[in-house]
PDB file of C-alpha atoms in Angstrom:
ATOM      1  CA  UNK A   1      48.170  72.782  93.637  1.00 79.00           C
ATOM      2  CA  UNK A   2      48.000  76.656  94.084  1.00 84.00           C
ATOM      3  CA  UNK A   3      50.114  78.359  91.139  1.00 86.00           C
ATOM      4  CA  UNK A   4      51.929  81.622  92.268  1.00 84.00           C
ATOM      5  CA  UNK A   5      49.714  83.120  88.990  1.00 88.00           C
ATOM      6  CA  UNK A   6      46.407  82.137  90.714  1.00 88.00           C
ATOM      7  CA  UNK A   7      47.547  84.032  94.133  1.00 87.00           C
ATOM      8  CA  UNK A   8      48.843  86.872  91.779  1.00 87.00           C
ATOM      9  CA  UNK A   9      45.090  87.555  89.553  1.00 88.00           C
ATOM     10  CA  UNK A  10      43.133  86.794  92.857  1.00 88.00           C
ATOM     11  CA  UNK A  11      45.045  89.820  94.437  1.00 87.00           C
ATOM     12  CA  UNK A  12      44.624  91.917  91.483  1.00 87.00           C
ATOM     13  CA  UNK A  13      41.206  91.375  91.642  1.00 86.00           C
ATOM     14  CA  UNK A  14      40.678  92.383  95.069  1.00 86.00           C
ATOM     15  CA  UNK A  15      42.574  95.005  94.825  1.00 84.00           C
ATOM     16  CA  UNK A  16      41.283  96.261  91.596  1.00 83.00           C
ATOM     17  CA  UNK A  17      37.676  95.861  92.925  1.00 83.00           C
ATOM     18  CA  UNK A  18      36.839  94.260  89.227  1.00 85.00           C
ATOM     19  CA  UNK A  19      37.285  91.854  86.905  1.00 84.00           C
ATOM     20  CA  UNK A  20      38.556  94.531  84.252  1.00 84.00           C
ATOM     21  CA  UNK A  21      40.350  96.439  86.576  1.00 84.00           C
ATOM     22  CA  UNK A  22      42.670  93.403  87.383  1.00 83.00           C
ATOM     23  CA  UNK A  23      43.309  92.264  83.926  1.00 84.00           C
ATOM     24  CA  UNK A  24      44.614  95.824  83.286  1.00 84.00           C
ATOM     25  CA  UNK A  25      46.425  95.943  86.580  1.00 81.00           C
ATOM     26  CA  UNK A  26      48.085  92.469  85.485  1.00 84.00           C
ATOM     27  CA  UNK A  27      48.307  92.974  81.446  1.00 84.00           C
ATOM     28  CA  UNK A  28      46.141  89.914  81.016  1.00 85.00           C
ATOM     29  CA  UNK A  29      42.861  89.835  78.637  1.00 88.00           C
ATOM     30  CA  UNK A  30      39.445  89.197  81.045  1.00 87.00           C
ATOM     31  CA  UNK A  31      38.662  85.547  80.120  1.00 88.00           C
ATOM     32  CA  UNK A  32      42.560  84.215  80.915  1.00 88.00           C
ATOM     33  CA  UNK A  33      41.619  86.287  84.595  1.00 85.00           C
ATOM     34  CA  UNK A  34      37.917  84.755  84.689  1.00 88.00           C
ATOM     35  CA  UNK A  35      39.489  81.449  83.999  1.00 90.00           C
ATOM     36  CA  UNK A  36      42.111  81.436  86.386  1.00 88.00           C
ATOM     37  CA  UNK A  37      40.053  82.493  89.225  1.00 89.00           C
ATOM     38  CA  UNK A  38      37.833  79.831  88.326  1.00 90.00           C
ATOM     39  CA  UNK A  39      39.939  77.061  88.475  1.00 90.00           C
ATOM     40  CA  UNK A  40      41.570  78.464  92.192  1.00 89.00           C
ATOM     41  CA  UNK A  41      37.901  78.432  93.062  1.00 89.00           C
ATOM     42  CA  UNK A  42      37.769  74.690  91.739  1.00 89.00           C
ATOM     43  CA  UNK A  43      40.899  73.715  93.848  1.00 88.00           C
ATOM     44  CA  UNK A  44      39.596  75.197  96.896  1.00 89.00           C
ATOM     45  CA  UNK A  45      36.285  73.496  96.708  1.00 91.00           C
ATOM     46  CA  UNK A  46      34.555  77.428  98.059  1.00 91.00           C
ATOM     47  CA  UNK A  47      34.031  80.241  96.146  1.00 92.00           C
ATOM     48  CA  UNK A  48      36.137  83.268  96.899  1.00 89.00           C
ATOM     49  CA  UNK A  49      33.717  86.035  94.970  1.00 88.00           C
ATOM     50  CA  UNK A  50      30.414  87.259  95.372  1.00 88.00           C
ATOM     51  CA  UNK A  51      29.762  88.328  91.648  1.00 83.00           C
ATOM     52  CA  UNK A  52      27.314  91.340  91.185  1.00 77.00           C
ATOM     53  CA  UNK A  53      26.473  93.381  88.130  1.00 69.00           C
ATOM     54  CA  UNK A  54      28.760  96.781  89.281  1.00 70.00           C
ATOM     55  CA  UNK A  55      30.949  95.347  91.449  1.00 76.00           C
ATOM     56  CA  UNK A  56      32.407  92.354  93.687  1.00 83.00           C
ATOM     57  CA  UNK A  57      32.833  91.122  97.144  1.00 87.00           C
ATOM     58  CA  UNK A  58      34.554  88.530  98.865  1.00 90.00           C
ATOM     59  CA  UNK A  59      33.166  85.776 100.406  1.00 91.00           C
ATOM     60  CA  UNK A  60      33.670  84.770 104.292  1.00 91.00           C
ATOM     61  CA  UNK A  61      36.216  81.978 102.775  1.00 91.00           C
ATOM     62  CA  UNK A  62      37.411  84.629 100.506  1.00 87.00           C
ATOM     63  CA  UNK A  63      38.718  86.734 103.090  1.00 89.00           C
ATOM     64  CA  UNK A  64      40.502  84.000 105.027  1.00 90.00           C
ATOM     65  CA  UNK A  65      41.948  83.045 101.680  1.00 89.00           C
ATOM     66  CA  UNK A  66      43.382  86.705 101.249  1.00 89.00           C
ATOM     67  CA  UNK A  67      45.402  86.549 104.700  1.00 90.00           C
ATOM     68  CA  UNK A  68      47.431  83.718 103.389  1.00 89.00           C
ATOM     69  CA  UNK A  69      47.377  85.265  99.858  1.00 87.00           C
ATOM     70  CA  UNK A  70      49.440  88.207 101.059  1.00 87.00           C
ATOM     71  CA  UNK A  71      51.945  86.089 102.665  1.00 88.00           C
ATOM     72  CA  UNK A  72      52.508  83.929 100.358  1.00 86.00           C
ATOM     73  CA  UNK A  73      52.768  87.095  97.846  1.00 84.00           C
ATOM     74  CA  UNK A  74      55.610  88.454 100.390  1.00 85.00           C
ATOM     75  CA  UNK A  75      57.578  85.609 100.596  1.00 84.00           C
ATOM     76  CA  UNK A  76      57.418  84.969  96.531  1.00 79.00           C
ATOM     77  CA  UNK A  77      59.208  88.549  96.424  1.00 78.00           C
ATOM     78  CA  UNK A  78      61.244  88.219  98.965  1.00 78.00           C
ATOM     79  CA  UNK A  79      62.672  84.513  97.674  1.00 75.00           C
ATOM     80  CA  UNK A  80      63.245  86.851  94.423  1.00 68.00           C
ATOM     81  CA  UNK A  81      64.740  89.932  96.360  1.00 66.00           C
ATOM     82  CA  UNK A  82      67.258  87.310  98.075  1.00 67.00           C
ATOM     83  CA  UNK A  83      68.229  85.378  94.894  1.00 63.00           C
ATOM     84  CA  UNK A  84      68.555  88.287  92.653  1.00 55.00           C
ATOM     85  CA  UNK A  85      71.002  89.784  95.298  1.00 55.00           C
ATOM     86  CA  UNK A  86      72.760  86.308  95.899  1.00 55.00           C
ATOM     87  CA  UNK A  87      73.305  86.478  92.099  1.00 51.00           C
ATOM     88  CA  UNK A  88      74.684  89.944  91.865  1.00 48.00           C
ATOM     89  CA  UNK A  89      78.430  90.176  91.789  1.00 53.00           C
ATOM     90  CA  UNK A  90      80.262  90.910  94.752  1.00 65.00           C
ATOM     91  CA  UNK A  91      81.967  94.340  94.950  1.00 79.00           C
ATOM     92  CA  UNK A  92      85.521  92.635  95.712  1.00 86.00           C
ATOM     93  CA  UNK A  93      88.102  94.898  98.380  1.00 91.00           C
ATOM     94  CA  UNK A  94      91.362  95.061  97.311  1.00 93.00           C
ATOM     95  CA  UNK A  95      93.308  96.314 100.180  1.00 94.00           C
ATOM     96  CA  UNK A  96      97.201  97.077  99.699  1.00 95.00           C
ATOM     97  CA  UNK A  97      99.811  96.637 102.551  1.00 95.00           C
ATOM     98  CA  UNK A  98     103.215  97.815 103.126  1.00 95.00           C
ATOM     99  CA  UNK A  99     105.216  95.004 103.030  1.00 94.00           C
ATOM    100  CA  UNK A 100     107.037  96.278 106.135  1.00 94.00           C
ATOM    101  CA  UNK A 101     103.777  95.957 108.661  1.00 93.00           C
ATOM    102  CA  UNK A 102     104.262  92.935 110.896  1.00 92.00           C
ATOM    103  CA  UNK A 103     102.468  90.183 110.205  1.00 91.00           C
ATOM    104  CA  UNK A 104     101.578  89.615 114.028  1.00 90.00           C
ATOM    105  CA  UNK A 105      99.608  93.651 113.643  1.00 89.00           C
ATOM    106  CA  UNK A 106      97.669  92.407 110.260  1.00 90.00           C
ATOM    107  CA  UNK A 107      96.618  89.171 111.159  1.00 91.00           C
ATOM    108  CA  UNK A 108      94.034  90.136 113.463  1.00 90.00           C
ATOM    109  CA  UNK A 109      92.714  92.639 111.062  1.00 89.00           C
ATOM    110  CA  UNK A 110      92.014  89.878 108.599  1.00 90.00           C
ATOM    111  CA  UNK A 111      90.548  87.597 110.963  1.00 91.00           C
ATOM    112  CA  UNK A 112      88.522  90.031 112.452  1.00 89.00           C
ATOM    113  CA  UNK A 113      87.219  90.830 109.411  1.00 88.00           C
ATOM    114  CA  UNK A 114      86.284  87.409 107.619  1.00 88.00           C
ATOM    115  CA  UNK A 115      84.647  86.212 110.855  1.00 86.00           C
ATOM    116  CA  UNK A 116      81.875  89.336 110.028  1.00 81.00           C
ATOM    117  CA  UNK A 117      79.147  89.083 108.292  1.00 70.00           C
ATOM    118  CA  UNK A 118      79.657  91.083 105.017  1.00 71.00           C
ATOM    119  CA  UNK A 119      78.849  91.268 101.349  1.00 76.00           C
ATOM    120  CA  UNK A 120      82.909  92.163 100.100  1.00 85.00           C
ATOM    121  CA  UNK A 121      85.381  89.599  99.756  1.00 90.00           C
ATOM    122  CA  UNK A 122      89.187  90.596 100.318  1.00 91.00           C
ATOM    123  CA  UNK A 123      92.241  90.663  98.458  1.00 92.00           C
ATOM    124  CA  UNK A 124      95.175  91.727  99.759  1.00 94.00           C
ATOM    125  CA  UNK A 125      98.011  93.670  97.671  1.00 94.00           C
ATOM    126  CA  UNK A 126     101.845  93.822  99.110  1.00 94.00           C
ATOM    127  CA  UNK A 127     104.392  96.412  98.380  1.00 94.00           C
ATOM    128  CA  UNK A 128     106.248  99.505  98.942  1.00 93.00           C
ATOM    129  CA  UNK A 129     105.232 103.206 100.167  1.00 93.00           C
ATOM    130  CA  UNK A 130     105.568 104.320  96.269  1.00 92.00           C
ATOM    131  CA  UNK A 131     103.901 100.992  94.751  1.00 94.00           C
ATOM    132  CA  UNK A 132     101.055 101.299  96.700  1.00 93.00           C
ATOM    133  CA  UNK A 133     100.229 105.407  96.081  1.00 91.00           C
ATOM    134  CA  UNK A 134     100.960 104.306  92.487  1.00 92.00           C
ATOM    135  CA  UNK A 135      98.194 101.242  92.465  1.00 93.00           C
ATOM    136  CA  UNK A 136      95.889 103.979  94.508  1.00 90.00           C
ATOM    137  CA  UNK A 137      96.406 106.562  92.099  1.00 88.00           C
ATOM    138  CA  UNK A 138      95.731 103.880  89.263  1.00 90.00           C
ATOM    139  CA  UNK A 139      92.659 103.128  90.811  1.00 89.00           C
ATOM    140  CA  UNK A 140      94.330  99.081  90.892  1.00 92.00           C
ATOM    141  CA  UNK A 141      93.519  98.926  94.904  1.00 93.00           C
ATOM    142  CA  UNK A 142      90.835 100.425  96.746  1.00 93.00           C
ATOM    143  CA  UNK A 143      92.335 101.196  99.713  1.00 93.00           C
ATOM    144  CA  UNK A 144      95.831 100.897 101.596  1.00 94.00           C
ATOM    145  CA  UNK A 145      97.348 100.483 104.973  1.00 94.00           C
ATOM    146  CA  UNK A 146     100.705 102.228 104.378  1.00 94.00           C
ATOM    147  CA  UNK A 147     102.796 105.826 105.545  1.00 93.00           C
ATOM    148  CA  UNK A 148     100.704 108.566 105.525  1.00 88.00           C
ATOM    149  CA  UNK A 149     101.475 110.226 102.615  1.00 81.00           C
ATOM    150  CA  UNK A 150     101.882 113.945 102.550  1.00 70.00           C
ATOM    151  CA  UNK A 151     100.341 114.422  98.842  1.00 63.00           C
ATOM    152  CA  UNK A 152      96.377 113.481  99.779  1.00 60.00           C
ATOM    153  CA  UNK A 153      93.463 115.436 101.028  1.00 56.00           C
ATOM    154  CA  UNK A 154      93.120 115.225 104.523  1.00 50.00           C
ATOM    155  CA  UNK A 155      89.639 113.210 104.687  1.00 57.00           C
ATOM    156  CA  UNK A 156      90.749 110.281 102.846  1.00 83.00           C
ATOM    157  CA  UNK A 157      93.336 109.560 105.127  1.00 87.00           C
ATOM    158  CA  UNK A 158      92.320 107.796 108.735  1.00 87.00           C
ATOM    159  CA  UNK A 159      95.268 107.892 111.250  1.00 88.00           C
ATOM    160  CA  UNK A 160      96.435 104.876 113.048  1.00 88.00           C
ATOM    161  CA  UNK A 161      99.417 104.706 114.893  1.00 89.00           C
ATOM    162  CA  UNK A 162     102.930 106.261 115.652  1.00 92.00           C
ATOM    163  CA  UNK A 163     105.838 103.911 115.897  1.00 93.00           C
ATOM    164  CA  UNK A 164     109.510 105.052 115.780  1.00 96.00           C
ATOM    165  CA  UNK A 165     112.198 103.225 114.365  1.00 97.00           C
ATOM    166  CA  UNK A 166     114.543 101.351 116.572  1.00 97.00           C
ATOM    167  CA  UNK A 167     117.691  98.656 116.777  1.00 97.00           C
ATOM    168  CA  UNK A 168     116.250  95.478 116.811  1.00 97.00           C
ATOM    169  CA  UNK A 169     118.345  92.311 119.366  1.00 97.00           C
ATOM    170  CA  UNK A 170     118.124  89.208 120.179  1.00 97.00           C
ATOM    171  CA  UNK A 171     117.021  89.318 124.320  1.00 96.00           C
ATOM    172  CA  UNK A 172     120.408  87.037 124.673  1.00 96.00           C
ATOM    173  CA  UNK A 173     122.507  89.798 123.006  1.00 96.00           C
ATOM    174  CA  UNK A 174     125.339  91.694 125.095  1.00 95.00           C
ATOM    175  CA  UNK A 175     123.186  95.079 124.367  1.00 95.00           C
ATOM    176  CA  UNK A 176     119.935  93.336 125.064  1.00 95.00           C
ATOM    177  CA  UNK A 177     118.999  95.647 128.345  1.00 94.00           C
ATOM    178  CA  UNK A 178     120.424  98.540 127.377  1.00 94.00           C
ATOM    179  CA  UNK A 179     117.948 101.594 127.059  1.00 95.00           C
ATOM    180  CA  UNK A 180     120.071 102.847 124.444  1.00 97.00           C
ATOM    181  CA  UNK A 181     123.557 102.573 122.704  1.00 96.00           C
ATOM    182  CA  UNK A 182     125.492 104.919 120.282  1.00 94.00           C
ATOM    183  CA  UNK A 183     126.198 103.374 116.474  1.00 93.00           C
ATOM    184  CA  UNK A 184     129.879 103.304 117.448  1.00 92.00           C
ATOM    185  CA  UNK A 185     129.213 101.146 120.090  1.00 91.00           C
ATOM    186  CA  UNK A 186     127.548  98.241 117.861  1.00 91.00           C
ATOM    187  CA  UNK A 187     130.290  99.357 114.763  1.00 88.00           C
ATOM    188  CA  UNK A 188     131.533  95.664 114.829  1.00 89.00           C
ATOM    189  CA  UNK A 189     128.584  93.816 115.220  1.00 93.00           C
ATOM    190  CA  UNK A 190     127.000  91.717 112.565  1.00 95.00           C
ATOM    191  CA  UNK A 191     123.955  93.713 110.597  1.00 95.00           C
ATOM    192  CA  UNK A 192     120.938  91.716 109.177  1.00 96.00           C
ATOM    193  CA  UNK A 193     119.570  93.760 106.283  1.00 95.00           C
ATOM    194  CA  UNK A 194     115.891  94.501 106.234  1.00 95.00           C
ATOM    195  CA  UNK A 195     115.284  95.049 102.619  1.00 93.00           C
ATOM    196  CA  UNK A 196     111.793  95.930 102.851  1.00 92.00           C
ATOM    197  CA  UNK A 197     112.592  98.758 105.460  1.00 93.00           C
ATOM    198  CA  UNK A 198     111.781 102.389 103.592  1.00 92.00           C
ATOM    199  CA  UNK A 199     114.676 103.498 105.685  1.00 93.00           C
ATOM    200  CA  UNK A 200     117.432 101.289 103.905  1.00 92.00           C
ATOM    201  CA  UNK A 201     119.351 104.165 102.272  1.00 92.00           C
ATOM    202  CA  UNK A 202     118.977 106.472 105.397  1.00 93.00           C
ATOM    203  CA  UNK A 203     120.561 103.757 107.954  1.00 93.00           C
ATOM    204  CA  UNK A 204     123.361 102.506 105.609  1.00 91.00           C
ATOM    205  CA  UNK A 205     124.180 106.059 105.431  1.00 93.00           C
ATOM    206  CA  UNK A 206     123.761 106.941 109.172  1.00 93.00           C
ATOM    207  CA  UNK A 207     125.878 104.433 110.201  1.00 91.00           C
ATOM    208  CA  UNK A 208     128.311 105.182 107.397  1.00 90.00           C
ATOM    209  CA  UNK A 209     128.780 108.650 108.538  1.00 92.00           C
ATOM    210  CA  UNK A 210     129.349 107.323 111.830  1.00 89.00           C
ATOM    211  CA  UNK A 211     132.528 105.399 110.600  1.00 86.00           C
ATOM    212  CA  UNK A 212     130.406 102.355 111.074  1.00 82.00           C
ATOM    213  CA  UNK A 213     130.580  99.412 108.252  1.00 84.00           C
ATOM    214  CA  UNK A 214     129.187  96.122 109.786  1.00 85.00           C
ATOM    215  CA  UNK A 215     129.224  92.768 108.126  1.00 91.00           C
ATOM    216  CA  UNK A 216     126.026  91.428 107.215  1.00 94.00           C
ATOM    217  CA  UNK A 217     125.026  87.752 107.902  1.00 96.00           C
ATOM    218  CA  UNK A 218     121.819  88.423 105.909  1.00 96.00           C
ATOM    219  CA  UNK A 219     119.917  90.532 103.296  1.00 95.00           C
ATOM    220  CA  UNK A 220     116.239  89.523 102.951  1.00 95.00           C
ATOM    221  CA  UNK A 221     112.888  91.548 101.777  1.00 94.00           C
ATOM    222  CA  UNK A 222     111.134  89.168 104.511  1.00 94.00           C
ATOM    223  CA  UNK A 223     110.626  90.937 107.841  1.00 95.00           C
ATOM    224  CA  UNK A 224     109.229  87.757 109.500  1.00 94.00           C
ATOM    225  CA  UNK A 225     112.147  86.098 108.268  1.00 95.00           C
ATOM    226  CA  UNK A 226     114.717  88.702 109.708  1.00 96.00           C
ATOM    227  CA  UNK A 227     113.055  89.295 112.899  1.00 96.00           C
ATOM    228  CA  UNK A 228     113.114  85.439 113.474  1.00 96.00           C
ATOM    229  CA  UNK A 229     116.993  85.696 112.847  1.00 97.00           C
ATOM    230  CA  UNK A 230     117.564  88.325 115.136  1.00 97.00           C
ATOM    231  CA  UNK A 231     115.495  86.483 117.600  1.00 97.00           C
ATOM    232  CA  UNK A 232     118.289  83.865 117.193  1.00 97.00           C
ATOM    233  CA  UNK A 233     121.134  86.106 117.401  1.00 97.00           C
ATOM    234  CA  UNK A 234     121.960  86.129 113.750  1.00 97.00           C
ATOM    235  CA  UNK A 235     122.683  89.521 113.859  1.00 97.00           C
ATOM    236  CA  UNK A 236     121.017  93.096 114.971  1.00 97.00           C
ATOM    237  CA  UNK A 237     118.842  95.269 112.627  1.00 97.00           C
ATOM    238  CA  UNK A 238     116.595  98.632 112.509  1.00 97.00           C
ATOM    239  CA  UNK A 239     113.572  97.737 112.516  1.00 96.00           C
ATOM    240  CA  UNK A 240     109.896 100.008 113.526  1.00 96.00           C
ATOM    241  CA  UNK A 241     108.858  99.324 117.248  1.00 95.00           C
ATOM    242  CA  UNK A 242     106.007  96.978 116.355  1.00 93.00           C
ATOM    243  CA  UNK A 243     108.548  94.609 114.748  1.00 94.00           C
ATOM    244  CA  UNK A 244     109.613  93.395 118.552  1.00 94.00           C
ATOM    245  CA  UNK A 245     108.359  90.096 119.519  1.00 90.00           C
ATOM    246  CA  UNK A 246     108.930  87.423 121.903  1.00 92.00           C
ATOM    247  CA  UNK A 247     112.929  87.056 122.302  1.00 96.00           C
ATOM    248  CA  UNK A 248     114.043  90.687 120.885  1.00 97.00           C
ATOM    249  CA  UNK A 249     114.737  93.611 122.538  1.00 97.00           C
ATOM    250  CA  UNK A 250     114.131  97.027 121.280  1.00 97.00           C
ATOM    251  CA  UNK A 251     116.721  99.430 122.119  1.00 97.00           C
ATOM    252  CA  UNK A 252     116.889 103.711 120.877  1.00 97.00           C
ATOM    253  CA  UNK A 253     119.982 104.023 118.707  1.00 96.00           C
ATOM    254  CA  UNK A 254     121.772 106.907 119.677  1.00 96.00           C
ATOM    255  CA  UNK A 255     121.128 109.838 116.652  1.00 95.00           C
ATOM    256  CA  UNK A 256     118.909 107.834 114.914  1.00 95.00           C
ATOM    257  CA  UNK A 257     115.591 109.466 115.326  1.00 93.00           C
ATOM    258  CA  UNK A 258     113.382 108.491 112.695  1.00 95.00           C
ATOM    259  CA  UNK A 259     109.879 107.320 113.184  1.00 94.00           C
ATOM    260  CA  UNK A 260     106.377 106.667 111.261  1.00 94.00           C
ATOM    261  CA  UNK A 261     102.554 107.175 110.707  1.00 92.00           C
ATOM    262  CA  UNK A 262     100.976 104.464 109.527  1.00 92.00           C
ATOM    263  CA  UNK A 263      97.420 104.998 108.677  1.00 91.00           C
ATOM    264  CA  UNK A 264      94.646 104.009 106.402  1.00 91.00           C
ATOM    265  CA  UNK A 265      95.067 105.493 103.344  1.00 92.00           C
ATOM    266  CA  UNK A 266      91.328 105.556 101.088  1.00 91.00           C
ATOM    267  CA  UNK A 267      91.222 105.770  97.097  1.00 89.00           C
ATOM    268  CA  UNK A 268      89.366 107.989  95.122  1.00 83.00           C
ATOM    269  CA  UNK A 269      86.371 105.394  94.375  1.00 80.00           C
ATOM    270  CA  UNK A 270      86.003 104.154  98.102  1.00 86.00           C
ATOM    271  CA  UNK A 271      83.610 106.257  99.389  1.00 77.00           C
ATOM    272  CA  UNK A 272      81.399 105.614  96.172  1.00 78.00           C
ATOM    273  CA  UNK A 273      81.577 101.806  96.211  1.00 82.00           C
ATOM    274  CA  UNK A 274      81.754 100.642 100.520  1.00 82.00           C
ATOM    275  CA  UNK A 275      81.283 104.159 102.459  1.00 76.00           C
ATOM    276  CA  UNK A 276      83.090 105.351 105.692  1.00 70.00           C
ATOM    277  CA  UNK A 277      81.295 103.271 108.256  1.00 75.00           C
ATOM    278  CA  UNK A 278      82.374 100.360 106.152  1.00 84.00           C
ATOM    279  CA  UNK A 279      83.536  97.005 108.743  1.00 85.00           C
ATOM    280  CA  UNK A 280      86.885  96.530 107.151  1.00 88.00           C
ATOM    281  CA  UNK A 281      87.518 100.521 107.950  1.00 87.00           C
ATOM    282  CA  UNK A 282      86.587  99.859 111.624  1.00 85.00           C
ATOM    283  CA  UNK A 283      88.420  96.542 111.474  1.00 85.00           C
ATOM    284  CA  UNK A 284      91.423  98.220 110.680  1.00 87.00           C
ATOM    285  CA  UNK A 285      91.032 101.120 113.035  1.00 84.00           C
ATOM    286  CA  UNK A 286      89.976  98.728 116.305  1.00 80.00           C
ATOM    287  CA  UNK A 287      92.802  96.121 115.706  1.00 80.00           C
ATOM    288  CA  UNK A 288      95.925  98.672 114.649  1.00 73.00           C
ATOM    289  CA  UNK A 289      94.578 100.697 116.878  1.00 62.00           C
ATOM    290  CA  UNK A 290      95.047  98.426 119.779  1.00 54.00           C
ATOM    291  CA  UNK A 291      98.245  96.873 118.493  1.00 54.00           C
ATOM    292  CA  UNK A 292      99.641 100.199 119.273  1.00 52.00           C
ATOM    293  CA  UNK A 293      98.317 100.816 122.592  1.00 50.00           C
ATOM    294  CA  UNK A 294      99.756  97.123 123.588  1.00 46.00           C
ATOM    295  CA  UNK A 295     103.053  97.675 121.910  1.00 50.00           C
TER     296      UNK A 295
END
C-alpha cells in the first residue's frame, strides 16, 4: 500500500530536483529519503527515477505517477483543511429580542435562518428595551432586535419597521369596525393588561387622565397569551399594529398617538466576529422587513 509519506518524499524530490535537496525540503536525513523512494519503487514494480551523477529525471512511469501524486497530495490537505475547521469551535450568535415582538414576525426569521447553510449556531435572549441595551453594553449578546435606541452610533443600528401602537378587539366586539373610538367611549370595558408592553405606565396614565379606570380580566407578561384572549373577547388591550391576527381588530384610540422603530440593533464586537453581510443580518432585514409591508 502507498503511505501518504512515500507520495510526500517522491514530491520533494521532484520538486527539489535532488536527493539532498528533498531531505532538506522535508527535514529528513538522505538514506530515510533513499529508502523510502526505494520501497515506493518496490510497490510499483517500475522505477520512477533516472539516477545520474548531478542530477535526476523522471522516468515515462514516473511522470504518470506524479499526476496522481499531486492529487492525492491535494486531497490529503484538503481532508486536513476540512477536519481542522470541523473541529474548530463554532462562533455561537446570541441574538436578544424584545419580549414584546410577535411571535408570528420572529418565527420566520428563525426558520429562515436555520434552513441556511452557515457556520453560527443561534441563541436567542428575551427581555425588555433596557435589559437588552444592558446585555449589549455588557457585551452578554451580540446583537438585538429591539427599539431603536437613541444612545448608539448611527452605523450599528439597521432600521426595520414603523408600527404604531393601537387598541387591540376581538373582530366580534361592539367596536370591532370602528376606524377609531375616544378612551371615554371604551371607559367601562374590560382591559387585559399587556405586561410586557414598554408603554404600560404611559396607557394606565392616558386613560387615567381621561377619567377612565377599567376592570381588568387579565394581567400577563405573555403577548401570545393576551392576544389569544382578546381574540376571544376576554377583554380589549393596546397593543403595536403587528400584534393583530386572525379574529382582532385594530382600531386608532382617540389621543393616543404613540408608535415605534424597531430595528436591528448591532454590539460593539459584531462587526469583528460575523461582518455586515452576515445571513442572520439579511434574515432579519428580508423577513421584518416584509412582515411590515404585509401588515
Amino acid at each position: 500500500m502507498i503511505t501518504r509519506t512515500q507520495v510526500r518524499q517522491f514530491l520533494a524530490v521532484v520538486d527539489g530536483g535532488s536527493f539532498t535537496r528533498a531531505a532538506a525540503l522535508i527535514n529528513v536525513t538522505q538514506p530515510t529519503l533513499s529508502t523510502g523512494v526505494g520501497e515506493l519503487e518496490k510497490h510499483l514494480g517500475t522505477k520512477l527515477f533516472i539516477r545520474e551523477k548531478r542530477r535526476i529525471q523522471l522516468t515515462e512511469a514516473g511522470a504518470k505517477f506524479l499526476v496522481h501524486a499531486r492529487k492525492i497530495q491535494r486531497e490529503f490537505r484538503l481532508a486536513e483543511d476540512e477536519t481542522v475547521k470541523s473541529s474548530l469551535p463554532q462562533k455561537a450568535i446570541k441574538l436578544g429580542v424584545l419580549e414584546s415582538i410577535a411571535s408570528h414576525i420572529l418565527e420566520p426569521i428563525i426558520a429562515d435562518y436555520q434552513s441556511q447553510q452557515h457556520d453560527n449556531p443561534l441563541s436567542l435572549l428575551e427581555g425588555n428595551v433596557s435589559e437588552l441595551q444592558s446585555a449589549l453594553a455588557k457585551g452578554r449578546i451580540d446583537a438585538a432586535v429591539t427599539i431603536s435606541p437613541a444612545n448608539i452610533s448611527a452605523g450599528r443600528i439597521i432600521p426595520l419597521f414603523e408600527e404604531p401602537y393601537l387598541l387591540m378587539a376581538s373582530s366580534r366586539h361592539r367596536i370591532a369596525d370602528r376606524p377609531i373610538v375616544s378612551p371615554e367611549e371604551v371607559s367601562s370595558e374590560t382591559m387585559i393588561a399587556r405586561r410586557s408592553c414598554e408603554l404600560l405606565a404611559e396607557t394606565s396614565k392616558f386613560f387615567t387622565s381621561h377619567g377612565a379606570r377599567p376592570p381588568f380580566s387579565l394581567r400577563s407578561p405573555h403577548d401570545d397569551r393576551v392576544m389569544a384572549m382578546v381574540r376571544a373577547n376576554l377583554g380589549i388591550t393596546v397593543a403595536p399594529r403587528s400584534h393583530q391576527n386572525k379574529g382582532v381588530s385594530a382600531i386608532q384610540l382617540e389621543g393616543f398617538l404613540h408608535d415605534r422603530t424597531i430595528a436591528l440593533v448591532l454590539g460593539d464586537s459584531w462587526m469583528r466576529k460575523f461582518g455586515s453581510d452576515h445571513v442572520l443580518v439579511e434574515s432579519i432585514k428580508q423577513n421584518l422587513e416584509l412582515s411590515a409591508a404585509i401588515s
